[in-house]
CSV table of C-alpha atoms and ligand atoms in Angstrom, one decimal:
chain,number,residue,atom,x,y,z
T,3,MET,CA,160.3,55.8,112.0
T,4,SER,CA,157.9,55.6,114.8
T,5,GLU,CA,155.0,53.1,114.7
T,6,PRO,CA,151.6,54.6,113.4
T,7,PHE,CA,148.8,54.8,116.0
T,8,ILE,CA,146.8,52.1,114.2
T,9,LEU,CA,148.5,49.3,112.3
T,10,CYS,CA,146.6,46.5,110.5
T,11,ASP,CA,148.7,44.1,108.7
T,12,GLY,CA,147.3,41.2,106.6
T,13,LEU,CA,144.2,41.4,108.7
T,14,VAL,CA,141.9,38.4,108.1
T,15,LYS,CA,138.4,37.7,109.5
T,16,ILE,CA,136.5,34.7,108.7
T,17,TYR,CA,133.0,34.2,110.2
T,18,LYS,CA,131.8,30.6,110.6
T,19,ILE,CA,128.1,30.1,110.4
T,20,ALA,CA,126.6,26.5,110.3
T,21,GLY,CA,129.9,25.1,108.9
T,22,LEU,CA,130.0,27.8,106.2
T,23,GLU,CA,132.9,30.3,106.1
T,24,GLN,CA,132.3,33.9,105.3
T,25,VAL,CA,135.4,35.9,104.7
T,26,ALA,CA,134.8,39.5,105.8
T,27,LEU,CA,138.4,40.8,105.8
T,28,ARG,CA,141.1,39.3,103.4
T,29,GLU,CA,144.5,40.6,104.2
T,30,LEU,CA,143.7,44.1,104.9
T,31,ASN,CA,146.5,46.5,105.4
T,32,LEU,CA,145.9,50.0,106.9
T,33,SER,CA,147.9,52.4,109.0
T,34,ILE,CA,146.6,55.5,110.6
T,35,GLU,CA,148.5,58.3,112.4
T,36,LYS,CA,147.7,59.7,115.7
T,37,GLY,CA,145.4,62.7,115.5
T,38,GLU,CA,144.0,61.7,112.0
T,39,LEU,CA,140.2,62.2,111.2
T,40,MET,CA,139.6,59.3,108.8
T,41,ALA,CA,136.6,58.1,106.8
T,42,ILE,CA,136.0,54.5,105.6
T,43,VAL,CA,133.7,54.1,102.7
T,44,GLY,CA,132.5,50.9,100.9
T,45,ALA,CA,129.5,49.1,99.7
T,46,SER,CA,127.3,47.1,102.2
T,47,GLY,CA,129.0,43.9,103.2
T,48,SER,CA,132.5,45.0,102.3
T,49,GLY,CA,133.8,44.5,105.9
T,50,LYS,CA,133.7,48.1,107.4
T,51,THR,CA,131.8,47.1,110.6
T,52,THR,CA,134.0,44.0,110.9
T,53,LEU,CA,137.1,46.2,110.9
T,54,MET,CA,135.6,48.7,113.4
T,55,ASN,CA,134.7,45.8,115.8
T,56,ILE,CA,138.2,44.5,115.6
T,57,LEU,CA,139.8,47.9,116.2
T,58,GLY,CA,137.4,48.5,119.1
T,59,GLY,CA,138.1,45.2,120.7
T,60,LEU,CA,134.7,43.8,120.3
T,61,ASP,CA,135.8,41.0,118.0
T,62,ARG,CA,139.1,39.2,117.3
T,63,PRO,CA,140.7,38.7,113.7
T,64,SER,CA,141.2,35.2,112.4
T,65,ALA,CA,144.7,36.1,111.3
T,66,GLY,CA,147.1,39.0,110.8
T,67,ARG,CA,148.3,41.7,113.0
T,68,VAL,CA,146.6,44.6,114.6
T,69,ARG,CA,148.2,47.1,116.8
T,70,VAL,CA,146.6,50.3,118.3
T,71,ASP,CA,148.7,52.8,120.3
T,72,GLY,CA,151.6,50.4,120.7
T,73,GLN,CA,149.4,47.5,122.0
T,74,ASP,CA,149.0,44.2,120.2
T,75,LEU,CA,145.2,43.4,120.3
T,76,LEU,CA,145.8,39.7,119.2
T,77,ARG,CA,148.1,39.1,122.3
T,78,MET,CA,145.6,40.4,124.7
T,79,SER,CA,143.7,38.1,127.1
T,80,ASP,CA,139.9,38.4,127.3
T,81,SER,CA,140.1,40.6,130.3
T,82,GLN,CA,142.8,42.8,128.9
T,83,LEU,CA,140.8,43.2,125.7
T,84,ASN,CA,137.6,44.1,127.8
T,85,ARG,CA,139.7,46.7,129.6
T,86,TYR,CA,141.0,48.0,126.3
T,87,ARG,CA,137.5,48.4,125.0
T,88,ARG,CA,136.3,50.2,128.0
T,89,GLU,CA,139.2,52.6,128.5
T,90,ARG,CA,140.8,53.2,125.1
T,91,VAL,CA,137.9,53.3,122.7
T,92,GLY,CA,134.8,55.5,122.3
T,93,PHE,CA,132.0,54.2,120.1
T,94,VAL,CA,129.3,56.0,118.3
T,95,TRP,CA,126.7,53.8,116.4
T,96,GLN,CA,124.2,54.6,113.8
T,97,GLN,CA,121.0,54.1,115.9
T,98,SER,CA,121.1,56.7,118.7
T,99,THR,CA,119.2,54.1,120.8
T,100,ARG,CA,122.3,52.0,120.9
T,101,ASN,CA,124.3,54.9,122.2
T,102,LEU,CA,122.0,56.4,124.7
T,103,ILE,CA,119.5,55.8,127.6
T,104,PRO,CA,116.2,57.3,126.4
T,105,TYR,CA,114.8,58.3,129.8
T,106,LEU,CA,117.9,60.1,131.1
T,107,ASN,CA,118.7,63.6,130.1
T,108,ALA,CA,121.8,64.6,128.1
T,109,ILE,CA,124.1,65.3,131.0
T,110,ASP,CA,123.2,62.0,132.9
T,111,ASN,CA,123.8,60.0,129.7
T,112,VAL,CA,127.4,61.4,129.6
T,113,ILE,CA,128.0,60.9,133.3
T,114,LEU,CA,126.9,57.3,133.2
T,115,PRO,CA,129.9,55.7,131.5
T,116,MET,CA,132.1,57.6,134.1
T,117,THR,CA,130.1,56.1,136.9
T,118,VAL,CA,130.3,52.7,135.4
T,119,ALA,CA,134.1,53.1,135.1
T,120,GLY,CA,134.3,54.4,138.8
T,121,ARG,CA,135.3,57.8,137.7
T,122,MET,CA,132.5,59.8,139.4
T,123,ARG,CA,134.8,62.6,140.6
T,124,HIS,CA,134.5,65.6,138.5
T,125,GLY,CA,132.0,63.7,136.5
T,126,LYS,CA,129.4,66.5,136.2
T,127,ARG,CA,132.2,69.1,135.3
T,128,ARG,CA,133.6,66.8,132.6
T,129,ALA,CA,130.2,65.9,131.2
T,130,SER,CA,129.3,69.7,131.0
T,131,GLU,CA,132.7,70.4,129.3
T,132,LEU,CA,132.0,67.6,126.8
T,133,LEU,CA,128.5,68.8,126.1
T,134,GLU,CA,129.9,72.3,125.4
T,135,LEU,CA,132.5,70.9,123.0
T,136,VAL,CA,129.7,69.2,121.0
T,137,GLY,CA,127.8,72.4,121.0
T,138,LEU,CA,125.0,71.4,123.3
T,139,SER,CA,125.5,73.4,126.5
T,140,ASN,CA,122.0,74.8,126.3
T,141,ARG,CA,120.5,71.3,126.0
T,142,LYS,CA,122.2,69.6,129.1
T,143,HIS,CA,119.0,69.0,131.0
T,144,HIS,CA,116.7,68.1,128.1
T,145,ARG,CA,115.6,64.5,127.9
T,146,LEU,CA,116.7,62.5,124.8
T,147,SER,CA,113.2,62.5,123.5
T,148,GLU,CA,113.3,66.3,123.5
T,149,LEU,CA,116.4,66.4,121.3
T,150,SER,CA,116.6,66.0,117.5
T,151,GLY,CA,118.2,63.1,115.8
T,152,GLY,CA,121.4,65.2,115.2
T,153,GLU,CA,121.6,66.5,118.8
T,154,GLN,CA,121.2,62.9,120.0
T,155,GLN,CA,124.2,61.9,117.9
T,156,ARG,CA,126.2,64.8,119.4
T,157,VAL,CA,125.2,63.6,122.9
T,158,ALA,CA,126.4,60.1,121.8
T,159,ILE,CA,129.7,61.6,120.8
T,160,ALA,CA,130.0,63.1,124.1
T,161,VAL,CA,129.2,59.8,125.8
T,162,GLY,CA,131.7,58.1,123.6
T,163,LEU,CA,134.5,60.3,124.9
T,164,ALA,CA,133.4,60.4,128.5
T,165,ASN,CA,136.3,58.2,129.8
T,166,HIS,CA,139.0,60.0,127.7
T,167,PRO,CA,139.6,57.3,125.0
T,168,PRO,CA,142.4,58.2,122.6
T,169,LEU,CA,140.4,56.4,119.8
T,170,LEU,CA,136.9,57.3,118.6
T,171,LEU,CA,135.0,54.9,116.3
T,172,ALA,CA,131.8,55.9,114.6
T,173,ASP,CA,129.9,53.3,112.4
T,174,GLU,CA,127.6,55.3,110.1
T,175,PRO,CA,126.8,58.0,112.7
T,176,THR,CA,125.0,60.1,110.0
T,177,GLY,CA,123.0,57.2,108.6
T,178,GLU,CA,119.7,58.5,110.0
T,179,VAL,CA,120.0,62.2,109.7
T,180,ASP,CA,119.7,64.6,106.7
T,181,THR,CA,122.5,66.2,105.0
T,182,ALA,CA,122.7,69.5,106.9
T,183,THR,CA,122.6,67.6,110.2
T,184,ALA,CA,125.3,65.3,108.9
T,185,GLY,CA,127.4,68.4,108.2
T,186,LEU,CA,127.0,69.5,111.9
T,187,ILE,CA,128.0,66.1,113.1
T,188,TYR,CA,131.1,66.1,111.0
T,189,ASP,CA,131.9,69.5,112.3
T,190,THR,CA,131.7,68.1,115.9
T,191,PHE,CA,134.0,65.3,114.9
T,192,ARG,CA,136.5,67.7,113.4
T,193,THR,CA,136.5,70.0,116.5
T,194,LEU,CA,137.0,67.1,118.9
T,195,THR,CA,139.7,65.4,116.9
T,196,ARG,CA,141.6,68.7,116.8
T,197,GLU,CA,140.9,69.8,120.3
T,198,MET,CA,141.3,66.6,122.2
T,199,GLY,CA,144.1,65.1,120.1
T,200,ILE,CA,142.2,62.0,119.6
T,201,THR,CA,142.2,59.8,116.5
T,202,THR,CA,138.7,59.4,114.8
T,203,LEU,CA,137.5,56.8,112.4
T,204,ILE,CA,134.1,57.2,110.7
T,205,VAL,CA,132.3,54.8,108.5
T,206,SER,CA,130.3,56.9,106.0
T,207,HIS,CA,128.0,56.7,103.1
T,208,ASP,CA,127.9,60.5,102.5
T,209,PRO,CA,129.2,61.3,99.0
T,210,GLY,CA,131.0,64.5,100.0
T,211,ILE,CA,132.8,62.9,102.9
T,212,ALA,CA,136.3,63.7,101.5
T,213,ARG,CA,135.8,67.4,102.2
T,214,GLN,CA,134.9,66.7,105.9
T,215,VAL,CA,137.9,64.6,106.9
T,216,ASP,CA,141.7,64.4,106.5
T,217,ARG,CA,141.6,61.1,104.5
T,218,VAL,CA,139.2,58.6,103.0
T,219,VAL,CA,139.9,55.0,102.4
T,220,ALA,CA,137.6,52.7,100.5
T,221,ILE,CA,137.2,49.0,101.4
T,222,ARG,CA,136.1,46.5,98.7
T,223,ASP,CA,135.6,42.9,99.4
T,224,GLY,CA,137.5,43.0,102.7
T,225,MET,CA,140.5,44.8,101.3
T,226,LEU,CA,141.7,48.3,101.1
T,227,ALA,CA,140.9,49.3,97.4
T,228,SER,CA,141.6,53.0,97.1
T,229,GLU,CA,142.4,56.1,98.9
T,230,THR,CA,141.3,59.6,98.2
T,231,VAL,CA,144.0,62.2,98.4
T,232,ARG,CA,143.5,65.8,99.0
T,233,GLN,CA,145.7,68.4,97.2
T,234,THR,CA,145.9,72.1,97.4
T,235,VAL,CA,146.6,73.7,94.1
T,236,LEU,CA,147.2,77.4,93.3
T,237,ARG,CA,144.8,78.7,90.8
T,238,THR,CA,144.6,82.1,89.0
T,239,PRO,CA,141.8,84.4,90.4
T,240,GLU,CA,140.3,84.1,86.9
T,241,TRP,CA,140.1,80.2,87.1
T,242,LEU,CA,138.4,80.5,90.5
T,243,ALA,CA,135.8,82.9,89.2
T,244,LYS,CA,135.2,81.0,86.0
T,245,ASN,CA,134.8,77.9,88.0
T,246,GLY,CA,132.5,79.3,90.7
T,247,HIS,CA,134.9,79.3,93.6
T,248,ALA,CA,135.5,82.4,95.8
T,249,PRO,CA,139.0,83.2,96.7
T,250,GLU,CA,139.7,82.8,100.5
T,251,GLY,CA,139.5,85.5,103.0
T,252,ASP,CA,143.1,86.6,102.6
T,253,GLY,CA,142.6,86.8,98.8
T,254,SER,CA,144.8,83.6,98.1
T,255,HIS,CA,144.1,81.4,95.2
T,256,HIS,CA,144.3,77.9,96.8
T,257,HIS,CA,141.9,75.4,95.5
T,258,GLU,CA,141.4,71.9,96.9
T,259,THR,CA,141.1,68.9,94.6
T,260,PHE,CA,140.4,65.3,95.5
T,261,GLU,CA,141.7,62.4,93.7
T,262,GLU,CA,140.9,58.7,94.2
T,263,LEU,CA,144.0,56.5,94.0
T,264,VAL,CA,144.0,52.8,93.8
T,265,VAL,CA,146.0,51.2,96.7
T,266,LEU,CA,148.8,48.6,95.8
T,267,ASP,CA,149.6,45.9,98.5
T,268,LYS,CA,153.0,44.6,99.3
T,269,ALA,CA,152.7,41.8,96.7
T,270,GLY,CA,151.7,44.4,94.0
T,271,ARG,CA,148.0,43.5,94.0
T,272,VAL,CA,145.5,46.1,93.0
T,273,HIS,CA,141.7,46.0,93.1
T,274,ILE,CA,140.3,47.2,89.7
T,275,PRO,CA,136.8,48.6,90.0
T,276,PRO,CA,134.2,46.1,88.7
T,277,GLU,CA,132.6,48.8,86.5
T,278,PHE,CA,136.0,49.4,84.7
T,279,LEU,CA,136.3,45.7,84.0
T,280,GLU,CA,132.7,45.5,82.9
T,281,GLN,CA,132.9,48.4,80.5
T,282,LEU,CA,136.1,46.9,78.8
T,283,GLN,CA,134.7,43.4,79.1
T,284,ILE,CA,137.8,42.1,80.7
T,285,GLN,CA,137.4,39.0,82.8
T,286,GLY,CA,139.4,36.1,83.9
T,287,ARG,CA,142.7,37.1,82.3
T,288,ALA,CA,144.1,40.2,80.8
T,289,ARG,CA,147.2,41.4,79.0
T,290,LEU,CA,149.6,43.6,81.1
T,291,GLU,CA,151.8,46.0,79.2
T,292,ILE,CA,154.1,48.7,80.2
T,293,THR,CA,153.6,51.9,78.2
T,294,ASP,CA,155.5,55.1,78.3
T,295,ASP,CA,152.7,56.4,80.6
T,296,GLY,CA,152.3,53.6,82.9
T,297,ILE,CA,150.8,50.1,83.0
T,298,LEU,CA,148.0,49.1,80.8
T,299,ILE,CA,145.5,46.3,81.4
T,300,ARG,CA,144.1,45.1,78.1
T,301,ARG,CA,141.4,42.6,77.2
T,302,VAL,CA,142.8,39.4,75.7
T,303,GLU,CA,141.1,39.2,72.3
T,304,GLU,CA,139.1,36.1,71.2
T,305,ALA,CA,141.7,34.6,68.9
T,306,ALA,CA,144.4,34.7,71.4
T,307,THR,CA,142.1,33.3,74.2
T,308,ALA,CA,141.1,30.4,72.0
T,309,ASN,CA,144.8,29.7,71.3
T,310,GLU,CA,145.8,29.0,74.8
T,311,ARG,CA,149.7,29.1,75.0
T,312,MET,CA,152.4,31.4,76.0
T,313,PRO,CA,153.6,33.8,73.1
T,314,ASN,CA,156.9,32.7,71.7
T,315,ASP,CA,159.8,35.1,71.1
T,316,GLY,CA,158.8,35.9,67.5
T,317,GLU,CA,155.3,36.9,68.3
T,318,VAL,CA,156.1,39.1,71.1
T,319,ALA,CA,158.8,40.9,69.2
T,320,GLN,CA,156.4,41.5,66.4
T,321,GLU,CA,153.7,42.8,68.8
T,322,SER,CA,156.0,45.2,70.5
T,323,LYS,CA,157.2,46.6,67.2
T,324,SER,CA,153.8,47.1,65.8
T,325,SER,CA,152.3,48.7,69.0
T,326,GLY,CA,155.2,50.5,70.4
T,327,VAL,CA,154.4,48.8,73.6
T,328,ARG,CA,156.7,46.5,75.7
T,329,SER,CA,154.9,43.5,77.1
T,330,LEU,CA,156.0,41.9,80.3
T,331,PHE,CA,157.0,38.7,78.7
T,332,ARG,CA,159.5,40.6,76.6
T,333,ARG,CA,160.9,42.4,79.5
T,334,HIS,CA,161.5,39.1,81.3
T,335,LYS,CA,163.3,37.6,78.3
T,336,ALA,CA,165.5,40.7,77.8
T,337,GLY,CA,166.4,40.5,81.6
T,338,LYS,CA,167.5,37.0,81.2
T,339,LYS,CA,169.7,37.7,78.2
T,340,ALA,CA,171.6,40.6,80.0
M,24,ADP,P1,129.9,46.4,106.2
M,24,ADP,O1,129.8,46.9,107.5
M,24,ADP,O2,130.8,47.0,105.3
M,24,ADP,O3,128.4,46.4,105.5
M,24,ADP,P2,130.3,43.8,107.5
M,24,ADP,O4,131.6,44.0,108.3
M,24,ADP,O5,129.1,44.0,108.4
M,24,ADP,O6,130.2,44.8,106.3
M,24,ADP,O7,130.2,42.4,106.9
M,24,ADP,C1,131.3,41.9,106.1
M,24,ADP,C2,130.9,40.4,105.6
M,24,ADP,O8,130.9,39.6,106.8
M,24,ADP,C3,129.5,40.3,105.1
M,24,ADP,O9,129.5,39.4,104.1
M,24,ADP,C4,128.7,39.8,106.3
M,24,ADP,O10,127.6,39.0,105.9
M,24,ADP,C5,129.6,39.0,107.1
M,24,ADP,N1,129.4,39.1,108.5
M,24,ADP,C6,129.5,40.2,109.3
M,24,ADP,N2,129.2,39.8,110.6
M,24,ADP,C7,129.0,38.6,110.6
M,24,ADP,C8,128.6,37.6,111.6
M,24,ADP,N3,128.6,37.9,112.9
M,24,ADP,N4,128.5,36.3,111.3
M,24,ADP,C9,128.6,35.9,110.0
M,24,ADP,N5,128.9,36.8,109.0
M,24,ADP,C10,129.0,38.0,109.2
M,25,MG,MG1,128.3,47.9,108.7
């Protein structure tokens, strides 16, 4: 099997401020294929920007492995990492002021990074092509102040791609625009990812993001917690009509559904959403049971908690008989006997 375009393996990032350690990423694992359009979601402070900065060569991890396009970012010298950042990565930030020079017009903003990289030849032509791809060919000579927020972000995307990077990173690019404008910006990302064969990662807070991209992963507390998968199911025309969905142009009955799946790491760890634990008042320890349908995580009842000892054979056998559920302890014991 060939290596994915991006591979993060046990990525750890610890910030030290005034002698205090702040863990921003704790053994994050993630792989992304070439040409994917991915979204990363997660609460504020969960580590999204830290991950983007590491993938973009703006920061180094404290431990773990990170490879992009076959290159090991940890093994790079500072000058190699600088070059990687300039040539291999395009950035789009939330505030358009961080992406653009306000007193230049759109096309000069796109030409600027090419000039800096010493690629002036065909600069104007390439900049025009890029502005056309982001749907702004009629705004080329407008100053930034004459463009709307959404248009400015689309110029920023063209700027990010000026030097042909294979990877485009966007940190909350729709954070300062309305929903309709955000939709246009996602359309632009989709077109570019498809037409230029690049790989795009977008940090997003938009609730409907799963419809806009190929894959969504959620980061919680510095780790990959869940992944939303898209499935296409065949529905009857009656079902579509009843649920307010029109059949597609060719009359087919495909319907997309989205399901958020929890991610298991190599050690079998999963992140249980805090709201689930709260609702069931599970904390500290829980009982793990294998049922016919899967694995059940149960609250440990008060009596059992007070009585702090491992269950003996008799108790477990009784429990499994009464509930029809096999507990892990019993499985271990059965395994030993065999
Ligand atoms: P997000 O982008 O998901 O909001 P960040 O990656 O910015 O999260 O931050 C993750 C954690 O790391 C937070 O607890 C944040 O306070 C901390 N952090 C981020 N950058 C720094 C920094 N430069 N110095 C110290 N702590 C930081
Ligand atoms: Mg952030």
